[in-house]
PDB file of C-alpha atoms in Angstrom:
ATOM      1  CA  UNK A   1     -12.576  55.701-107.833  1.00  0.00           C
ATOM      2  CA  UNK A   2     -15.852  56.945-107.651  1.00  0.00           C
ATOM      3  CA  UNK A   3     -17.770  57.665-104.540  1.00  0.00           C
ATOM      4  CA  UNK A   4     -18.571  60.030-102.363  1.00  0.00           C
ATOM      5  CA  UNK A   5     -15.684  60.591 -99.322  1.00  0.00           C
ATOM      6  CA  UNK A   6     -16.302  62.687 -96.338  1.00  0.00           C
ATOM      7  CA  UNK A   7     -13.710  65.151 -94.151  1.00  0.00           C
ATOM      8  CA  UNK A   8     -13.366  66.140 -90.589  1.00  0.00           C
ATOM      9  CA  UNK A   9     -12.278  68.999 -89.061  1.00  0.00           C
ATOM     10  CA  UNK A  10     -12.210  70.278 -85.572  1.00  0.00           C
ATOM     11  CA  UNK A  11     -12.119  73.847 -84.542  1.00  0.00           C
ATOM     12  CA  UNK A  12     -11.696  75.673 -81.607  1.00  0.00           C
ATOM     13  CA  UNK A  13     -11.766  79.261 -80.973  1.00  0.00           C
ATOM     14  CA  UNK A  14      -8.939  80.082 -78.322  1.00  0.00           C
ATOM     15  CA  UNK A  15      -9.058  83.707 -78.153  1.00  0.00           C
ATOM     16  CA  UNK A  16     -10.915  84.945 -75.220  1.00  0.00           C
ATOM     17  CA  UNK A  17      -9.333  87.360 -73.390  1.00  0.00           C
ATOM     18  CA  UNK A  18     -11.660  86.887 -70.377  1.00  0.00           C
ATOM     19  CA  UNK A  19     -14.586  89.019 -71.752  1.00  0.00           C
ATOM     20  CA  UNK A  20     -15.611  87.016 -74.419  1.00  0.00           C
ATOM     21  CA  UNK A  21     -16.712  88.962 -77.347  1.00  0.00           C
ATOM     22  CA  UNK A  22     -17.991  92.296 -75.627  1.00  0.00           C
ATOM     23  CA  UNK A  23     -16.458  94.459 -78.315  1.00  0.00           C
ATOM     24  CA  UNK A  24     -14.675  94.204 -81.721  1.00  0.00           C
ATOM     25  CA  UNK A  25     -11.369  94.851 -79.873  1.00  0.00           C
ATOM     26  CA  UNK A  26     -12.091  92.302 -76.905  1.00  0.00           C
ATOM     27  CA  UNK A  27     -11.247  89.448 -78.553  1.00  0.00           C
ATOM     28  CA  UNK A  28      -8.492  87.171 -80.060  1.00  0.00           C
ATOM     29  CA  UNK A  29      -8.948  86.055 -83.802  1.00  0.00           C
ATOM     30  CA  UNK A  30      -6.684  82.983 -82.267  1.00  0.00           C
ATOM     31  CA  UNK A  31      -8.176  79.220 -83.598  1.00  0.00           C
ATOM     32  CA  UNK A  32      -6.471  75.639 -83.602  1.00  0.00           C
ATOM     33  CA  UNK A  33      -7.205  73.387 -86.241  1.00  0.00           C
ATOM     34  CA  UNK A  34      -7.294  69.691 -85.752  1.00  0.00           C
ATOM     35  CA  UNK A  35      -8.036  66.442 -87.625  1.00  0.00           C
ATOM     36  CA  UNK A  36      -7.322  62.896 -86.329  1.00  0.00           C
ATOM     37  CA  UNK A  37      -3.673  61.788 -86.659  1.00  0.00           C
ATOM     38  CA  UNK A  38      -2.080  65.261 -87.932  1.00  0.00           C
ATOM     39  CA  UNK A  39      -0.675  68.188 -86.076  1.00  0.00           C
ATOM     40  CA  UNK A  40      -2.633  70.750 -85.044  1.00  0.00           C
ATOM     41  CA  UNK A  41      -2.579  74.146 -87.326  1.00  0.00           C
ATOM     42  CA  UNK A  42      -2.294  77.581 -85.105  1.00  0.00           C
ATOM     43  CA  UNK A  43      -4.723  80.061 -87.363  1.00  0.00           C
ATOM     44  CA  UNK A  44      -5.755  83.508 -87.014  1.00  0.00           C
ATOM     45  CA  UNK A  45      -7.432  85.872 -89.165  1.00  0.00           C
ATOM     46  CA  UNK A  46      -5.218  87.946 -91.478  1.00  0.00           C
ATOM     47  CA  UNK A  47      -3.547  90.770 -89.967  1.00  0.00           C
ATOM     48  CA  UNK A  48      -5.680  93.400 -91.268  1.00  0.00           C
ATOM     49  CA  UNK A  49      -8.875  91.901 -90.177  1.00  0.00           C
ATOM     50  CA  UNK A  50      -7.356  92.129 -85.995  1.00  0.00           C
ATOM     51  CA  UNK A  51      -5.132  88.703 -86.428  1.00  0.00           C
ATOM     52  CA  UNK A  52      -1.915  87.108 -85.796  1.00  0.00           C
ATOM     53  CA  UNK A  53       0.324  87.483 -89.061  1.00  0.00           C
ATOM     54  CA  UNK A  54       2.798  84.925 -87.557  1.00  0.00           C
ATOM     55  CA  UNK A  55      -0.301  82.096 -87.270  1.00  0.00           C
ATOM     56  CA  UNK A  56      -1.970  80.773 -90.905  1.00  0.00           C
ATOM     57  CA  UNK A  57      -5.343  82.163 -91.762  1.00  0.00           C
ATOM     58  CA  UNK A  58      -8.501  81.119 -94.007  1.00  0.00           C
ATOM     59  CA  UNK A  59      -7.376  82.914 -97.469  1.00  0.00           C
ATOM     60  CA  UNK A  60      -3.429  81.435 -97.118  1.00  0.00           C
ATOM     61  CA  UNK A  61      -5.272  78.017 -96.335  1.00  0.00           C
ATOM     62  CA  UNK A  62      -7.217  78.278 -99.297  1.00  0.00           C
ATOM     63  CA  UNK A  63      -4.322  79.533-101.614  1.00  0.00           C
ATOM     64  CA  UNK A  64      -2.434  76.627 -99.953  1.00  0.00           C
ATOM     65  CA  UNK A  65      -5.058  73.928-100.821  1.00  0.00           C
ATOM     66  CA  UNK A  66      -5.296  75.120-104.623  1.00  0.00           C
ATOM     67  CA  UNK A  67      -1.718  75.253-105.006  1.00  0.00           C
ATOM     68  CA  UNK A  68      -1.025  71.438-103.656  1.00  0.00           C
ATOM     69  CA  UNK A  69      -4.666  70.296-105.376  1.00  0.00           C
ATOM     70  CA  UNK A  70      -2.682  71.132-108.613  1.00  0.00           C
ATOM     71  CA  UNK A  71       0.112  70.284-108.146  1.00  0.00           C
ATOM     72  CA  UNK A  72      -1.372  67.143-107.046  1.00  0.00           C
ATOM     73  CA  UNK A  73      -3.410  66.653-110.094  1.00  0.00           C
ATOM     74  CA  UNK A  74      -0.480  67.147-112.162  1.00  0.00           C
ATOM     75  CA  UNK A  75       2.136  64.882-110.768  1.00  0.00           C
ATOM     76  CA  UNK A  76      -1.105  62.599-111.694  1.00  0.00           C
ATOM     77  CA  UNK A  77      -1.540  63.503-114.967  1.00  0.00           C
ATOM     78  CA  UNK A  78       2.186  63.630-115.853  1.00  0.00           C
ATOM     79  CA  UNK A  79       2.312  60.107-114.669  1.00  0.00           C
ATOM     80  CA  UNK A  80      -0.932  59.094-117.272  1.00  0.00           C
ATOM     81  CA  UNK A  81       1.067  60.762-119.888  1.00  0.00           C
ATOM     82  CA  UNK A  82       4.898  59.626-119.688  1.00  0.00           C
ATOM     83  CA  UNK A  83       6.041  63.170-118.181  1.00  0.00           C
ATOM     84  CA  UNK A  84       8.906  62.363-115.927  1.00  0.00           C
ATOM     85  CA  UNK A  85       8.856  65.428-113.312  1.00  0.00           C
ATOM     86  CA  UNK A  86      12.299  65.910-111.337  1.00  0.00           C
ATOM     87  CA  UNK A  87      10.821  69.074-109.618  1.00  0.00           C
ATOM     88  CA  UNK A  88       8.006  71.217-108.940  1.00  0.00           C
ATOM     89  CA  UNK A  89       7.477  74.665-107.274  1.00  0.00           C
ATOM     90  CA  UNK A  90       4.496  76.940-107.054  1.00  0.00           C
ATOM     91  CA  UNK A  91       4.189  80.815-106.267  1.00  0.00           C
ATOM     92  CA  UNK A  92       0.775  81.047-105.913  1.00  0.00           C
ATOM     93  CA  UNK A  93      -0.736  84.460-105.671  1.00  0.00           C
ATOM     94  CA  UNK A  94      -4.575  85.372-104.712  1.00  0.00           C
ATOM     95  CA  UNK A  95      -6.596  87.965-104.781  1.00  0.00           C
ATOM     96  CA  UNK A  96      -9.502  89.185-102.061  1.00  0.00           C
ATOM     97  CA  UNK A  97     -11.835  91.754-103.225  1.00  0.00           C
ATOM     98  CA  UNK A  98     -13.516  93.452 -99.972  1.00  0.00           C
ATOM     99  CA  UNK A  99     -17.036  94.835-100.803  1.00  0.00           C
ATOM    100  CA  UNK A 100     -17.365  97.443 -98.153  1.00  0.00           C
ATOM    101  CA  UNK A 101     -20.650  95.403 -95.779  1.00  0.00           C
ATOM    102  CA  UNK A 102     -17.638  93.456 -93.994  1.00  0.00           C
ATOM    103  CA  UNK A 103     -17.552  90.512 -96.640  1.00  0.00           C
ATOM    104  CA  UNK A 104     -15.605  89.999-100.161  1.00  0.00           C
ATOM    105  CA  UNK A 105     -14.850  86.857-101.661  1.00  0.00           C
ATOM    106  CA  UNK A 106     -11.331  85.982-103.798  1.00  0.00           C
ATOM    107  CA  UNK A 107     -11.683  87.177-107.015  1.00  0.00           C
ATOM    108  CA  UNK A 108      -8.538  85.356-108.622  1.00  0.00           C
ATOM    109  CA  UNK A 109      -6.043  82.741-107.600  1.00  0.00           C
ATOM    110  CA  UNK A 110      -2.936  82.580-110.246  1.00  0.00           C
ATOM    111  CA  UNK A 111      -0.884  79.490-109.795  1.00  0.00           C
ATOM    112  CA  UNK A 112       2.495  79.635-111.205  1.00  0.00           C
ATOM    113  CA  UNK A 113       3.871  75.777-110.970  1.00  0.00           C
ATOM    114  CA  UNK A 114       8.077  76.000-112.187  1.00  0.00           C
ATOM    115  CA  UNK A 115       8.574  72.503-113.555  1.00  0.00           C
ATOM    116  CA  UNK A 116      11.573  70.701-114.293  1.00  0.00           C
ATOM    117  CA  UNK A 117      11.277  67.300-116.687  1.00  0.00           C
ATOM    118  CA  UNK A 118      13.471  64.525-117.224  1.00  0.00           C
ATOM    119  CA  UNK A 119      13.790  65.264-121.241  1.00  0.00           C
ATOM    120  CA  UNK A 120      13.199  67.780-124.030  1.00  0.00           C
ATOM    121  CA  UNK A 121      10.635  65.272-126.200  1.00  0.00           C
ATOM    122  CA  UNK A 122       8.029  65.667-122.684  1.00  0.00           C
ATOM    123  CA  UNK A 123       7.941  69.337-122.522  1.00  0.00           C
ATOM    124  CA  UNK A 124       4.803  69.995-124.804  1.00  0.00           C
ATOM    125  CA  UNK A 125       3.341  66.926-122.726  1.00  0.00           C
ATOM    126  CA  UNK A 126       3.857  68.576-119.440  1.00  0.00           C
ATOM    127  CA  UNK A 127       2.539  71.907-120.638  1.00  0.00           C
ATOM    128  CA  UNK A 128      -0.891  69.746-121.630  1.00  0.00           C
ATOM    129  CA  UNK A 129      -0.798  68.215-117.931  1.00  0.00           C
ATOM    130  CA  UNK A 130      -1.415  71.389-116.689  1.00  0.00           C
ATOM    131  CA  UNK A 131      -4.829  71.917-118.379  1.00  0.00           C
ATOM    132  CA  UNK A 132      -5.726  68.439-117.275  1.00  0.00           C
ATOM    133  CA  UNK A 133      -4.731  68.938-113.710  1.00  0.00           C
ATOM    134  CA  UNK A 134      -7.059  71.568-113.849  1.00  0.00           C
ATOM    135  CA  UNK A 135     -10.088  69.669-114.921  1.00  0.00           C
ATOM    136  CA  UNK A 136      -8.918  67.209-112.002  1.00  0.00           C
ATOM    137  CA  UNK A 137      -8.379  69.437-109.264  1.00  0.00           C
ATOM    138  CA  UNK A 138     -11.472  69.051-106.569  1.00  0.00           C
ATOM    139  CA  UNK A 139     -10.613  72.232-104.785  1.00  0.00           C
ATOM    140  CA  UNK A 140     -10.091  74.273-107.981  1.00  0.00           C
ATOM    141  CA  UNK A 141     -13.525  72.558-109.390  1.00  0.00           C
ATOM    142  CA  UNK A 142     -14.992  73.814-105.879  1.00  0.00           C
ATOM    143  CA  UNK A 143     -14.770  77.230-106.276  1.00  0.00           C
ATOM    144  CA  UNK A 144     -16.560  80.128-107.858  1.00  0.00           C
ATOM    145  CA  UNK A 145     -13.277  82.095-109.115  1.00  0.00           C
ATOM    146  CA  UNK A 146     -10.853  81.986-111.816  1.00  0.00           C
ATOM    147  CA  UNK A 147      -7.656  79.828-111.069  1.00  0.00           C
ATOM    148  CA  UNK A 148      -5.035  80.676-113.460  1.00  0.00           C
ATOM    149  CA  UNK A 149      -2.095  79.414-114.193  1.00  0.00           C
ATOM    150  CA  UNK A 150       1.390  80.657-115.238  1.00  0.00           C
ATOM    151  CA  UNK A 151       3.642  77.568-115.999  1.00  0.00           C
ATOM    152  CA  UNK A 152       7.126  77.566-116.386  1.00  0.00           C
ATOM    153  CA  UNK A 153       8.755  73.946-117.877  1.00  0.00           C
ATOM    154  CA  UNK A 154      12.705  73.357-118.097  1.00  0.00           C
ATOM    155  CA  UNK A 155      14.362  70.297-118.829  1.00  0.00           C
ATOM    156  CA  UNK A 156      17.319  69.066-116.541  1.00  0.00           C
TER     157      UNK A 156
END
C-alpha cells in the first residue's frame, strides 16, 4: 500500500460578532470543521486562549488523532502477530509549552493504551505491538515531539 493519499478539510470561521476582528476581545474563537460525508466538528480555541471549553479545539484534536493513530496501528500489528485484543482504552495526556511571543508547540504526548488479550501466552506479544504501532503510526511519525507510551496488558 504504497502511494501517496491526499485529505480535505473545510474550515470556516463563525465567530464574528458583527465587528469582525477590531480587537482581541471582538471576536469569537468559534470554527466548524467539515469533510465530505462526516458530521461537522464545532471547534474553538482552548479556553484560556478566549474559547469555548464546551466545543473541541486544535491541541484535543491533535491528542485525539495520536491516540486513535495508535491505537490504530496496534489493533494492526496485533493482528500481524496472533494478539487477540478483546479491549482497548487510551488516557492520553499532552503537554503545551507556551514560549511567552504568543506561540509554543506540545512538548510531550504520553499515550497510555489499557489492553485486554484473549490469553496469557500473547501478553509479551502485545507489549511488542506497541513499539511497532509506533513505527506505524503516520500522525505520531508526523510530529516533532516525543509520544510516549504507558501500556497496561491484562488477560480476560
Amino acid at each position: 500500500m504504497n502511494g501517496e493519499h491526499h485529505y480535505r478539510l473545510h474550515s470556516t470561521w463563525t465567530g464574528d460578532r458583527g465587528s469582525g476582528t477590531s480587537g482581541y476581545r471582538d471576536y469569537d474563537r468559534a470554527v466548524t470543521l467539515e469533510v465530505d460525508g462526516k458530521p461537522a466538528i464545532a471547534a474553538s480555541a482552548d479556553k484560556p486562549f478566549r474559547g469555548d471549553p464546551a466545543k473541541w479545539n486544535p491541541e484535543e484534536l491533535l491528542l485525539a488523532a495520536l491516540s486513535e493513530c495508535h491505537l490504530l496501528s496496534y489493533l494492526h500489528a496485533c493482528t500481524t502477530t496472533g494478539v487477540v485484543v478483546t479491549a482497548y482504552e487510551d488516557d492520553a495526556t499532552g503537554t503545551l509549552q507556551e514560549d511567552g511571543n504568543s506561540g509554543g508547540a506540545f512538548t510531550e504526548v504520553v499515550l497510555r493504551p489499557r489492553v485486554r488479550v484473549a490469553d496469557e501466552s500473547m501478553v509479551d506479544a502485545a507489549r511488542a505491538a506497541h513499539r511497532q504501532a509506533r513505527e506505524w503510526c503516520f500522525i505520531a511519525n508526523s510530529v516533532n515531539f516525543p509520544v510516549r507510551h504507558e501500556a497496561e496488558i491484562t488477560v480476560g
